[in-house]
C-alpha positions as YAML, in Angstrom:
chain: A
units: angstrom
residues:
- id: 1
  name: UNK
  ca: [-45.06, 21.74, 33.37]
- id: 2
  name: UNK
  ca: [-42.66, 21.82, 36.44]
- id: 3
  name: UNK
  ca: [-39.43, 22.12, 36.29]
- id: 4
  name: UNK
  ca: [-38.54, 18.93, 38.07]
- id: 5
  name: UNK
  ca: [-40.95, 17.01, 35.93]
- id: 6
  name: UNK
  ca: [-39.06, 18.32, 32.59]
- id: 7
  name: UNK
  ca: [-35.76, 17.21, 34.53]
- id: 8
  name: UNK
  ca: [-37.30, 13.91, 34.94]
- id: 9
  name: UNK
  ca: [-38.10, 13.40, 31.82]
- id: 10
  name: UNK
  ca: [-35.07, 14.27, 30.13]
- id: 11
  name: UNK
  ca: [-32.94, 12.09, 32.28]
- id: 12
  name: UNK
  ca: [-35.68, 9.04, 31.70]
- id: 13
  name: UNK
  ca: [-34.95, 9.79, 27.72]
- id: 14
  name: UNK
  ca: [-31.02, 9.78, 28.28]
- id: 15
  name: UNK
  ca: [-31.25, 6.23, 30.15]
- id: 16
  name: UNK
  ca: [-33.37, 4.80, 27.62]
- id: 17
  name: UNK
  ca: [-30.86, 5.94, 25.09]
- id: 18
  name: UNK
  ca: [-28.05, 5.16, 27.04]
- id: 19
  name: UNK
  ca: [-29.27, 1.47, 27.49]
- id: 20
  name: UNK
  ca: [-30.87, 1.05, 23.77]
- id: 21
  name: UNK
  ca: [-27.24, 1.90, 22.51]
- id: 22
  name: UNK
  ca: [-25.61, 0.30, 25.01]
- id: 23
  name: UNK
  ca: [-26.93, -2.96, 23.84]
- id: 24
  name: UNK
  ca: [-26.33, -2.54, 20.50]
- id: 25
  name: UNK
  ca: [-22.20, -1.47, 21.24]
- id: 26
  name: UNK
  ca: [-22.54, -5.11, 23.81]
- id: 27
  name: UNK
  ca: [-23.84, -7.09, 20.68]
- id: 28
  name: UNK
  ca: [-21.37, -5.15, 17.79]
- id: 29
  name: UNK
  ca: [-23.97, -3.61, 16.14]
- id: 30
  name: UNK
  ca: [-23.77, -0.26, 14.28]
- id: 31
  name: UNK
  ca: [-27.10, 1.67, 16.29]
- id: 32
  name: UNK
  ca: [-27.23, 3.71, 13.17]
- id: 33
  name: UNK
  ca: [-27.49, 0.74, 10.79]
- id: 34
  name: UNK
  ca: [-30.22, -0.62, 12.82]
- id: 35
  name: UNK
  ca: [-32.22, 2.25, 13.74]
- id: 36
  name: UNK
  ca: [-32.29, 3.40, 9.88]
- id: 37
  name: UNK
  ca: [-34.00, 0.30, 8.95]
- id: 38
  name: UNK
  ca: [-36.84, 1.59, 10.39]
- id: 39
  name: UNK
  ca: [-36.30, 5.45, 10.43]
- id: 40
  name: UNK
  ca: [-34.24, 6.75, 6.72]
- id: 41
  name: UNK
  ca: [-31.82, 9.15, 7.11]
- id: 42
  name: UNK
  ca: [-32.11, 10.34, 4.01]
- id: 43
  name: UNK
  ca: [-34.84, 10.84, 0.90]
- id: 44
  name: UNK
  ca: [-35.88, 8.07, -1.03]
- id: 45
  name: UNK
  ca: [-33.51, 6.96, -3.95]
- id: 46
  name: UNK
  ca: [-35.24, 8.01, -7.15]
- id: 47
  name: UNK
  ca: [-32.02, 8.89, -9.29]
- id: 48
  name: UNK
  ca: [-28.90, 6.63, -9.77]
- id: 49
  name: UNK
  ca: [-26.23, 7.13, -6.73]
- id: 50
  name: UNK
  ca: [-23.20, 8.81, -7.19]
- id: 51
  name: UNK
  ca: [-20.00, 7.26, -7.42]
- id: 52
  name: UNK
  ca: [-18.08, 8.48, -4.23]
- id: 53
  name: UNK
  ca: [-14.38, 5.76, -4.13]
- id: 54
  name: UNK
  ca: [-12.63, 2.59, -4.91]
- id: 55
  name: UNK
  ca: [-11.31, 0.20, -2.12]
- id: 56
  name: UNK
  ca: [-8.31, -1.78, -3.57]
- id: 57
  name: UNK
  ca: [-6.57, -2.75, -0.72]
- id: 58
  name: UNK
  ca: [-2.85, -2.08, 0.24]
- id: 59
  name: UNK
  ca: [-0.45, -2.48, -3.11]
- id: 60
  name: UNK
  ca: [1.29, -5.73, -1.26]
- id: 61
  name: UNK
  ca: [-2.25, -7.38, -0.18]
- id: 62
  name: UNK
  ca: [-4.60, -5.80, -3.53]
- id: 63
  name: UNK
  ca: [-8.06, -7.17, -3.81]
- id: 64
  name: UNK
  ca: [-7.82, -10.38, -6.11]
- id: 65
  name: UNK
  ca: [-10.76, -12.12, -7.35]
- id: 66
  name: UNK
  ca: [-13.48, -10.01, -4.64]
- id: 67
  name: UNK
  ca: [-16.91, -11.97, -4.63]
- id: 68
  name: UNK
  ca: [-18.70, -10.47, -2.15]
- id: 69
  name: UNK
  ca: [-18.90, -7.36, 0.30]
- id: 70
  name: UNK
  ca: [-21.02, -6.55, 3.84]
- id: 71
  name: UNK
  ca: [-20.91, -3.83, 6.25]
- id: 72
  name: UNK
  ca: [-21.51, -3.92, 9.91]
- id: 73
  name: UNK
  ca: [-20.43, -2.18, 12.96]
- id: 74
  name: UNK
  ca: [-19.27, 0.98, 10.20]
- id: 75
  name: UNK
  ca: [-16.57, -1.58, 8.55]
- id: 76
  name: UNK
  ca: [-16.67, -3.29, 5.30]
- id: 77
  name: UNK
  ca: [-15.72, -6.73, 4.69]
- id: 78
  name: UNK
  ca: [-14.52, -8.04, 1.45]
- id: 79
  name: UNK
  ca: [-14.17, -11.62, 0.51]
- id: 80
  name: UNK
  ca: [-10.66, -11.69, -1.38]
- id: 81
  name: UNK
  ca: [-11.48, -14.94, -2.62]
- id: 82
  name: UNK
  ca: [-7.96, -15.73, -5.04]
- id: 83
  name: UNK
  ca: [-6.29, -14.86, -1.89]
- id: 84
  name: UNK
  ca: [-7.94, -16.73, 0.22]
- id: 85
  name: UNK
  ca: [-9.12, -14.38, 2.64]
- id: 86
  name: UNK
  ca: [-11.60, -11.63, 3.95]
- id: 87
  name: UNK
  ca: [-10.09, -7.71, 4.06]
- id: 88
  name: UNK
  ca: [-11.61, -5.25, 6.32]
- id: 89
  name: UNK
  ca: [-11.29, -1.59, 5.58]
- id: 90
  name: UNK
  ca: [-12.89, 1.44, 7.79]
- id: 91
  name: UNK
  ca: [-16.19, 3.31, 5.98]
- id: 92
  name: UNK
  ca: [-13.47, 5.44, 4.56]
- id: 93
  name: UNK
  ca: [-12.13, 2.73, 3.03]
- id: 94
  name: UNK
  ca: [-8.76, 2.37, 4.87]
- id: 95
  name: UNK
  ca: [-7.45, -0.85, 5.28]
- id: 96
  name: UNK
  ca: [-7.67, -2.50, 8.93]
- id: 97
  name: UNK
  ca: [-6.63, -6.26, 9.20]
- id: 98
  name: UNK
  ca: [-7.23, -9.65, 7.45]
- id: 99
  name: UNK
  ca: [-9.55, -12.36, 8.23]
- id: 100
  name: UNK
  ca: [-8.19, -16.00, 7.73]
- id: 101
  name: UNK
  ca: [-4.94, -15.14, 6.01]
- id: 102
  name: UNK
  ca: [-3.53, -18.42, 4.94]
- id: 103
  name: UNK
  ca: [-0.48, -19.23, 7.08]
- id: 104
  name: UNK
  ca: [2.68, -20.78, 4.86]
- id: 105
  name: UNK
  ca: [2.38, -24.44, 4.92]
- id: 106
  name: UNK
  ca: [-1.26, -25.05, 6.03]
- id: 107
  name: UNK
  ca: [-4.35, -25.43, 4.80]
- id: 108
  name: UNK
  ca: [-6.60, -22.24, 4.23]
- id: 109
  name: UNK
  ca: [-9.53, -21.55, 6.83]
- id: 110
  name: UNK
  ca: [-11.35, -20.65, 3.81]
- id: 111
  name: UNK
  ca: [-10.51, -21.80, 0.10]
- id: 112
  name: UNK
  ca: [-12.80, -19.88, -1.83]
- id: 113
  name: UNK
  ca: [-14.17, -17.34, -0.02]
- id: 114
  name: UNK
  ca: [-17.82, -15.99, -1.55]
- id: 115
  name: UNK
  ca: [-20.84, -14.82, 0.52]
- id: 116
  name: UNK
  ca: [-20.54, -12.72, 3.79]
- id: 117
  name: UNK
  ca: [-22.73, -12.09, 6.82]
- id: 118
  name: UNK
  ca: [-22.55, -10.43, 10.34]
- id: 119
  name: UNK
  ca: [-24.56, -11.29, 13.21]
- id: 120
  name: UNK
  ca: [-23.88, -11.41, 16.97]
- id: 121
  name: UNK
  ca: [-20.24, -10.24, 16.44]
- id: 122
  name: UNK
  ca: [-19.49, -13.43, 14.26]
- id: 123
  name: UNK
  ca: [-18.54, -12.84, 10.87]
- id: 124
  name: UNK
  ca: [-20.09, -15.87, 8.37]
- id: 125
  name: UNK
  ca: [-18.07, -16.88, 5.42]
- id: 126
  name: UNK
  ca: [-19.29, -19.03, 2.40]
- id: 127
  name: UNK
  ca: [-16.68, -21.45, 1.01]
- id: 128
  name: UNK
  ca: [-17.37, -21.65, -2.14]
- id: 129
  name: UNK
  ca: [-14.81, -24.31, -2.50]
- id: 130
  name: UNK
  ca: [-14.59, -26.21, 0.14]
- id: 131
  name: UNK
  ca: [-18.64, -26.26, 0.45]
- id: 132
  name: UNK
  ca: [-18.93, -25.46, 4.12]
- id: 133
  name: UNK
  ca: [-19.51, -21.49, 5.91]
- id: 134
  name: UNK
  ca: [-16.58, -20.29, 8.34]
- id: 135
  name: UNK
  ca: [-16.81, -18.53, 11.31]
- id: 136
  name: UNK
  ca: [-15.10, -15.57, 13.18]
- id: 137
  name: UNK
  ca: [-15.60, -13.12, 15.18]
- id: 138
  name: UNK
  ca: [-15.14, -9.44, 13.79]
- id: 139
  name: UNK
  ca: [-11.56, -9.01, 15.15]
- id: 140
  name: UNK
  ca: [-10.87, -12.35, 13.23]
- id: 141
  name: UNK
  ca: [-10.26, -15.23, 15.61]
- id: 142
  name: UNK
  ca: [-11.22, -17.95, 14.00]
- id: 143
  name: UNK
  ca: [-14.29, -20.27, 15.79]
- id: 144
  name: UNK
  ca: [-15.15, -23.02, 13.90]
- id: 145
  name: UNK
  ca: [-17.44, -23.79, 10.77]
- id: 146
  name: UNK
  ca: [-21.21, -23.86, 10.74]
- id: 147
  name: UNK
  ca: [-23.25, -27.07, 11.45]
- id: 148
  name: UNK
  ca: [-25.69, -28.31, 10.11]
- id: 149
  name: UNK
  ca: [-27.95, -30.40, 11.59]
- id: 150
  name: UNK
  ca: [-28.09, -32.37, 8.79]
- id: 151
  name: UNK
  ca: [-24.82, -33.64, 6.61]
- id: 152
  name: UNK
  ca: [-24.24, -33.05, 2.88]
- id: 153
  name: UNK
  ca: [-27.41, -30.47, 3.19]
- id: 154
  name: UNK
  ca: [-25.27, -28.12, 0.95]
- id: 155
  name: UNK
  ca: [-22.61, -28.19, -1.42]
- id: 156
  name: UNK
  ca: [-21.59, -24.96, -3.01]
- id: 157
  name: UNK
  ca: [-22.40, -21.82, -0.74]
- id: 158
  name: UNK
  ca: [-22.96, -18.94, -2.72]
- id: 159
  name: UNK
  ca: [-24.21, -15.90, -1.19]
- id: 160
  name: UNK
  ca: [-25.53, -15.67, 2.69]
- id: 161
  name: UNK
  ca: [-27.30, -12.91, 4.57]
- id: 162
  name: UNK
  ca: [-28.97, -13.11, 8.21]
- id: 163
  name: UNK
  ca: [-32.02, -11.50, 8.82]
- id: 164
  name: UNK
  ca: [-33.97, -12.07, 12.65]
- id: 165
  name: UNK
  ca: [-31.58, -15.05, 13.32]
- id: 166
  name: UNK
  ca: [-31.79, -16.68, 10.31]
- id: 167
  name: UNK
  ca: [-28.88, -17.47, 7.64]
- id: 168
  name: UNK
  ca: [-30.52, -17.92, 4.26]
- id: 169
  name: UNK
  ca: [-27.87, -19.37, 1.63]
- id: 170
  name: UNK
  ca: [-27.64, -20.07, -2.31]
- id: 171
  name: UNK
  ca: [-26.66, -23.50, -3.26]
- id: 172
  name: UNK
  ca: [-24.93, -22.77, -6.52]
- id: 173
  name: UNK
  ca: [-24.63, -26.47, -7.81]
- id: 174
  name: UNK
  ca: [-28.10, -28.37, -6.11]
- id: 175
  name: UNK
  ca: [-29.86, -25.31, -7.37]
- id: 176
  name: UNK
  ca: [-31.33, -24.61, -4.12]
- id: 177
  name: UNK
  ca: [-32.22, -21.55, -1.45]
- id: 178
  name: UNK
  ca: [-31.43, -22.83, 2.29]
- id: 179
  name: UNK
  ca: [-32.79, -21.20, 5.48]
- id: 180
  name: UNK
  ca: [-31.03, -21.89, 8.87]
- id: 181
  name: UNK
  ca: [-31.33, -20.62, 12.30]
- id: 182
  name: UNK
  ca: [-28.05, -20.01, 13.73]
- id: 183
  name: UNK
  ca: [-27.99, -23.11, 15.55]
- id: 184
  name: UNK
  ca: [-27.73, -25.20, 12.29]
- id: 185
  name: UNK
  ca: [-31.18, -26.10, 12.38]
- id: 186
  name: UNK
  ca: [-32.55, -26.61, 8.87]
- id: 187
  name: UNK
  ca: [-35.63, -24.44, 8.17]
- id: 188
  name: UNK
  ca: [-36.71, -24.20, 5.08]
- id: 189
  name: UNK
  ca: [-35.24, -25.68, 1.45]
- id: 190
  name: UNK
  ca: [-36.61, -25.10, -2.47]
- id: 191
  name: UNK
  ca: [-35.73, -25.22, -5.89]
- id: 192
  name: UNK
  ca: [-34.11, -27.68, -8.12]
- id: 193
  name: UNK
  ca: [-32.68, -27.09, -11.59]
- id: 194
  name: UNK
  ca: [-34.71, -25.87, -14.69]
- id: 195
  name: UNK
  ca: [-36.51, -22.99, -16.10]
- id: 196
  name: UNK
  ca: [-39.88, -22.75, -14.40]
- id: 197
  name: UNK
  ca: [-41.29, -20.96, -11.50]
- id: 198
  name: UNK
  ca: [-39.58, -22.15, -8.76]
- id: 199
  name: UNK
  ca: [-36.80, -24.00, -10.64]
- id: 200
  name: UNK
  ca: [-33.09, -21.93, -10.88]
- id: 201
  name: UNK
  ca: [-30.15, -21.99, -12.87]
- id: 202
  name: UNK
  ca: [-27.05, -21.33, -10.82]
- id: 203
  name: UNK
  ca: [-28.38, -18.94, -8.52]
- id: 204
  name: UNK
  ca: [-26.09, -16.71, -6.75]
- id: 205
  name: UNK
  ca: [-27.19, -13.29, -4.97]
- id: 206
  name: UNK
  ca: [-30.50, -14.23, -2.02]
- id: 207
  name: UNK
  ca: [-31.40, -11.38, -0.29]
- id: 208
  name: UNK
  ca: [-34.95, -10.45, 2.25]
- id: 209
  name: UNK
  ca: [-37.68, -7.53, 2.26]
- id: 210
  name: UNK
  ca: [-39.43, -6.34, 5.63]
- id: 211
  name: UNK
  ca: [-42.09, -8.69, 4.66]
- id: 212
  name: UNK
  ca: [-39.41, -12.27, 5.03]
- id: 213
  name: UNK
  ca: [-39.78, -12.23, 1.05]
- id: 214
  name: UNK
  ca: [-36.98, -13.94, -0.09]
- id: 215
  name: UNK
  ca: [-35.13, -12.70, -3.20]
- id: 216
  name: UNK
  ca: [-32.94, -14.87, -5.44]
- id: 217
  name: UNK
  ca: [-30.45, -13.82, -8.32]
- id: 218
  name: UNK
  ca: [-31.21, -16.63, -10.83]
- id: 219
  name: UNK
  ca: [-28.10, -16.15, -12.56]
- id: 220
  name: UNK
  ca: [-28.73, -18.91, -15.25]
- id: 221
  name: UNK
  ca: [-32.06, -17.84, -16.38]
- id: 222
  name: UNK
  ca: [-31.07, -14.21, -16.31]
- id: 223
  name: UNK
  ca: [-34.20, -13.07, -14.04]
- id: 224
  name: UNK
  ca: [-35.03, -12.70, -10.05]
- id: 225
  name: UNK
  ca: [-37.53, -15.18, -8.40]
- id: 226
  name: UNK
  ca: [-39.39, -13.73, -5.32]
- id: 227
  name: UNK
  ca: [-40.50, -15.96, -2.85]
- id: 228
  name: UNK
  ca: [-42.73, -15.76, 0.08]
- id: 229
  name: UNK
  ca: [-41.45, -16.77, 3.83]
- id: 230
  name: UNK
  ca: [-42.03, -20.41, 3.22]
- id: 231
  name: UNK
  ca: [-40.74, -20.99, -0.21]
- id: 232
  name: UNK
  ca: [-43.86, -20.48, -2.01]
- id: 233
  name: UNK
  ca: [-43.05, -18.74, -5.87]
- id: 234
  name: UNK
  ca: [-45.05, -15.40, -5.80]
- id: 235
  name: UNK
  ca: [-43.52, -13.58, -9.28]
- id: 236
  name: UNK
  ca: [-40.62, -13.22, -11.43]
- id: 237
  name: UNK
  ca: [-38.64, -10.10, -12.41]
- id: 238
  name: UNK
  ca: [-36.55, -9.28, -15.22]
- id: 239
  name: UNK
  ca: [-38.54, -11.59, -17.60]
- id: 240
  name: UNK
  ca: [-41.59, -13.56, -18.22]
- id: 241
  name: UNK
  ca: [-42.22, -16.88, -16.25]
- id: 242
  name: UNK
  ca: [-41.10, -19.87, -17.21]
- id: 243
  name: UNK
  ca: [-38.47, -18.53, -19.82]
- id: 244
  name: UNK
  ca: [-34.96, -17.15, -20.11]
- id: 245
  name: UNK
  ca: [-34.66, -13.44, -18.89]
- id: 246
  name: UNK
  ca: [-33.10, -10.23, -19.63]
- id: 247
  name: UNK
  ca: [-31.01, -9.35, -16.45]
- id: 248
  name: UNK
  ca: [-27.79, -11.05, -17.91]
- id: 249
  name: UNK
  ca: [-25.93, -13.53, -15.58]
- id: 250
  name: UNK
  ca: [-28.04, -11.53, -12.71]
- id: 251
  name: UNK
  ca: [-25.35, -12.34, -9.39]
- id: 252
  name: UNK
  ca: [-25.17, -9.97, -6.07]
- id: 253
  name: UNK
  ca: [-28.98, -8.45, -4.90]
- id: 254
  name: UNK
  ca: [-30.02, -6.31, -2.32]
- id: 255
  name: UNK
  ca: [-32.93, -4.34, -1.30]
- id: 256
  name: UNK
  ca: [-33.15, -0.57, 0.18]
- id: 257
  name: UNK
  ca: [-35.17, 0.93, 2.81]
- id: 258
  name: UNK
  ca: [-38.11, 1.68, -0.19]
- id: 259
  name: UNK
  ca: [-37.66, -1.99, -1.08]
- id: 260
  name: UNK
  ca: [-36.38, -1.04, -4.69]
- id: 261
  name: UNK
  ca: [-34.45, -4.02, -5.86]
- id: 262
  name: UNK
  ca: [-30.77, -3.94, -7.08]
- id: 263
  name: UNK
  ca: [-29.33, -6.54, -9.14]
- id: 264
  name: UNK
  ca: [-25.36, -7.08, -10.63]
- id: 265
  name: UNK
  ca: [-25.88, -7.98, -14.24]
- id: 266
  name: UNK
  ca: [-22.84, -8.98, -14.40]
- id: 267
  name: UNK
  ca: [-21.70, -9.41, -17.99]
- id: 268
  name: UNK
  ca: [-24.02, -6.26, -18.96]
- id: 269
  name: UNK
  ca: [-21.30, -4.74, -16.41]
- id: 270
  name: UNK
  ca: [-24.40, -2.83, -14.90]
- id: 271
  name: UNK
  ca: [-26.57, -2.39, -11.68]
- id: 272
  name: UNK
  ca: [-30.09, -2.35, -12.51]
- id: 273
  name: UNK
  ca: [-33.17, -1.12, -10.17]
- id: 274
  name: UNK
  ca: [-36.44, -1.87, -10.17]
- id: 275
  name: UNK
  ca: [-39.37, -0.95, -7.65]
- id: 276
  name: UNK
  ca: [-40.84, -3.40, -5.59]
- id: 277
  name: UNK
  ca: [-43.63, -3.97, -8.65]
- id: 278
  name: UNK
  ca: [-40.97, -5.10, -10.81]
- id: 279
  name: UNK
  ca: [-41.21, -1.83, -12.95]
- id: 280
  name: UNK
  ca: [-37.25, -0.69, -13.90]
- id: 281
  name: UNK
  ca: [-35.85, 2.63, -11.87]
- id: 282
  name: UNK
  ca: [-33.05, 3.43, -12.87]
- id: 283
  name: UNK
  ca: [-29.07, 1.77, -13.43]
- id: 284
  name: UNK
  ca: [-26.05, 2.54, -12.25]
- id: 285
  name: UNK
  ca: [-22.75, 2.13, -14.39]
- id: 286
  name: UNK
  ca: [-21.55, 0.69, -17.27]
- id: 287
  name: UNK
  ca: [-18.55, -1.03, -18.63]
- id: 288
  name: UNK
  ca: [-15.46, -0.40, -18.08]
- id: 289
  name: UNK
  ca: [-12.49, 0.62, -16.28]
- id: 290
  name: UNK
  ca: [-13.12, 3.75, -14.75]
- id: 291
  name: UNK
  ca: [-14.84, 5.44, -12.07]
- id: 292
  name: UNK
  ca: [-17.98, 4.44, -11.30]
- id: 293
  name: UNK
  ca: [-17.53, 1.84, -14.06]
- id: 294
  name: UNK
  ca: [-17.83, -2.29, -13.62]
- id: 295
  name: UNK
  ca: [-15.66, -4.82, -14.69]
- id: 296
  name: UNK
  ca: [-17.42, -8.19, -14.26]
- id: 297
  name: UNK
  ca: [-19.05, -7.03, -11.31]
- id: 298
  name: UNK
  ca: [-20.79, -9.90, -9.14]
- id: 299
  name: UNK
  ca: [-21.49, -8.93, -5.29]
- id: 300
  name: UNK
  ca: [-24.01, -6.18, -4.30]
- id: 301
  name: UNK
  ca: [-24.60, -4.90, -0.60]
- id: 302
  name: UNK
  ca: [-26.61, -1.94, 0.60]
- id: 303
  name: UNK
  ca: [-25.85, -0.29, 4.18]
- id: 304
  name: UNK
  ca: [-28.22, 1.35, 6.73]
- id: 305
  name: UNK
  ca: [-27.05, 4.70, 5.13]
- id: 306
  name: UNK
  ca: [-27.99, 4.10, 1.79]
- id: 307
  name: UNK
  ca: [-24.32, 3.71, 0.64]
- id: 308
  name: UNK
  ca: [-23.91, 0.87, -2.81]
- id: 309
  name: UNK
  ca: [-21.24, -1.59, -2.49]
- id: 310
  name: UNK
  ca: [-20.78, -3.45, -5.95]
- id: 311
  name: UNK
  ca: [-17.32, -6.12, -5.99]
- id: 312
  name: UNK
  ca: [-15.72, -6.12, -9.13]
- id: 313
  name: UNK
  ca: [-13.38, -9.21, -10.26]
- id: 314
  name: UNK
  ca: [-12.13, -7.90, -13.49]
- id: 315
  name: UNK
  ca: [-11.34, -4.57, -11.92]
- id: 316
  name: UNK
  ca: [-9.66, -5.99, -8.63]
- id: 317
  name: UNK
  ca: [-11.79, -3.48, -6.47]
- id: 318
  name: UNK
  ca: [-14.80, -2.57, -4.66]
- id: 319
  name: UNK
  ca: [-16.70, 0.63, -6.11]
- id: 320
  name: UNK
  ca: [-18.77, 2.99, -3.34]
- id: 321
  name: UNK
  ca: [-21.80, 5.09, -4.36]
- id: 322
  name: UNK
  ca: [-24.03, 7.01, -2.27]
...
């Protein structure tokens, strides 16, 4: 090969790099996050992560009450929900600013802060409370709530995540898994309350495989539901159809590169992970107080590195594994 071809080449690769990452810095996205989607960085999980530290936030703004946690653009973002707020720490876990801080005399921006999303440099925030989704961007100006195309099509947000434009949300009190585009255009809506396939019980943690399988933390019947793209029941984990499961008061879920399932079990005070045939992996924690320990744990996120985020709101804190 000539020399001037190589040279060609090389500086063909560089642009291409230099314009793939460039696009991903222009639309706040972490490259690494989104090229390990695709392409791990690391082996396959087959043993219960490590427990690496504990965000807690600064002593005069502590965690109180944390729901939920998400990562993007190498941050994490914690939904301090007692204080009525979202905390953002570095991925060493060093505080960097507040989201929606209540100012003294006004109303909160967000009452009850639960679920958490990024996409397009706008963070997404599930009011629990108030039963509508906030929005910022990253830095934390505040721009406005979500809309719906349709009123009253939700009342209690739970948890959110946004997959290929698309904001899929737990309805905690209709007993109900939403799918929006980001325009507020309704998509897709199932469940209703009871036991069988296709019926939920509070659910809380929703989360999506490569596939567009959706994922749903039953909480109430103590099991998973997977769902195809369109809503249509395909199996249940974590306990037999049509009955009461075994994954106690299941809450935040998540799925890794392998699409191995992890589930809070929240008063078991465990993370529990199963393959993507339902068959049990392994668990992380137990209860308690101390490291690596859960205290009424509830939200559950897992980052392009591999790295476990589990919110705990009887221990005031956010544990790390990896």
């Amino acid at each position: 090969m000539k020399i001037s071809t190589l040279i060609i080449i090389i500086l063909s690769l560089t642009l291409v790099g230099t314009v793939t990452f460039g696009v991903y810095y222009i639309n706040n996205q972490n490259p690494v996050e989104q090229v390990t989607r695709v392409i791990p960085v690391t082996a396959p999980q087959t043993t219960p992560p490590e427990f690496k530290y504990a965000i807690y936030g600064l002593k005069e703004i502590s965690l109180n009450y944390p729901m939920a946690v998400t990562v993007s653009g190498g941050e994490i973002y914690v939904s301090d929900s007692d204080n009525h707020q979202i905390q953002v720490f570095d991925y060493n876990g060093e505080f960097q600013r507040l989201i929606g801080a209540p100012e003294k005399g006004k109303e909160p921006l967000v009452r009850t802060p639960y679920g958490l999303a990024v996409a397009d440099g706008k963070l997404y925030v599930a009011d629990l409370d108030k039963g509508r989704i906030a929005i910022f961007d990253t830095g934390g100006e505040f721009l406005g709530y979500f809309k719906p195309s349709k009123e009253g099509v939700y009342r209690k947000p739970g948890d959110l995540k946004i997959r290929d434009g698309r904001l899929y949300l737990t309805d905690v009190i209709k007993m109900k898994v939403l799918v929006f585009d980001l325009s507020g255009n309704l998509l897709l809506s199932f469940g209703e309350e009871g036991k069988e396939p296709g019926q939920f019980s509070y659910p809380n943690g929703v989360a999506v495989d490569n596939d567009g399988n959706i994922y749903v933390a039953d909480s109430g019947n103590n099991r998973i539901q997977v769902f195809d793209s369109q809503g249509n029941y395909l199996k249940t984990i974590g306990g037999e159809e049509g009955k009461v499961g075994s994954l106690t008061t299941a809450r935040g879920i998540d799925i890794d590169r392998k699409s191995n399932i992890y589930v809070v079990t929240g008063l078991l005070g465990q993370v529990m992970v199963f393959k993507p045939d339902g068959e049990e992996l392994f668990r992380v924690g137990s209860r308690g107080t101390g490291n690596g320990q859960f205290n009424l744990p509830n939200g559950l996120y897992i980052d392009g590195n591999g790295r476990l985020y589990v919110t705990e709101v009887g221990n005031n804190r956010v544990s790390v594994f990896k």
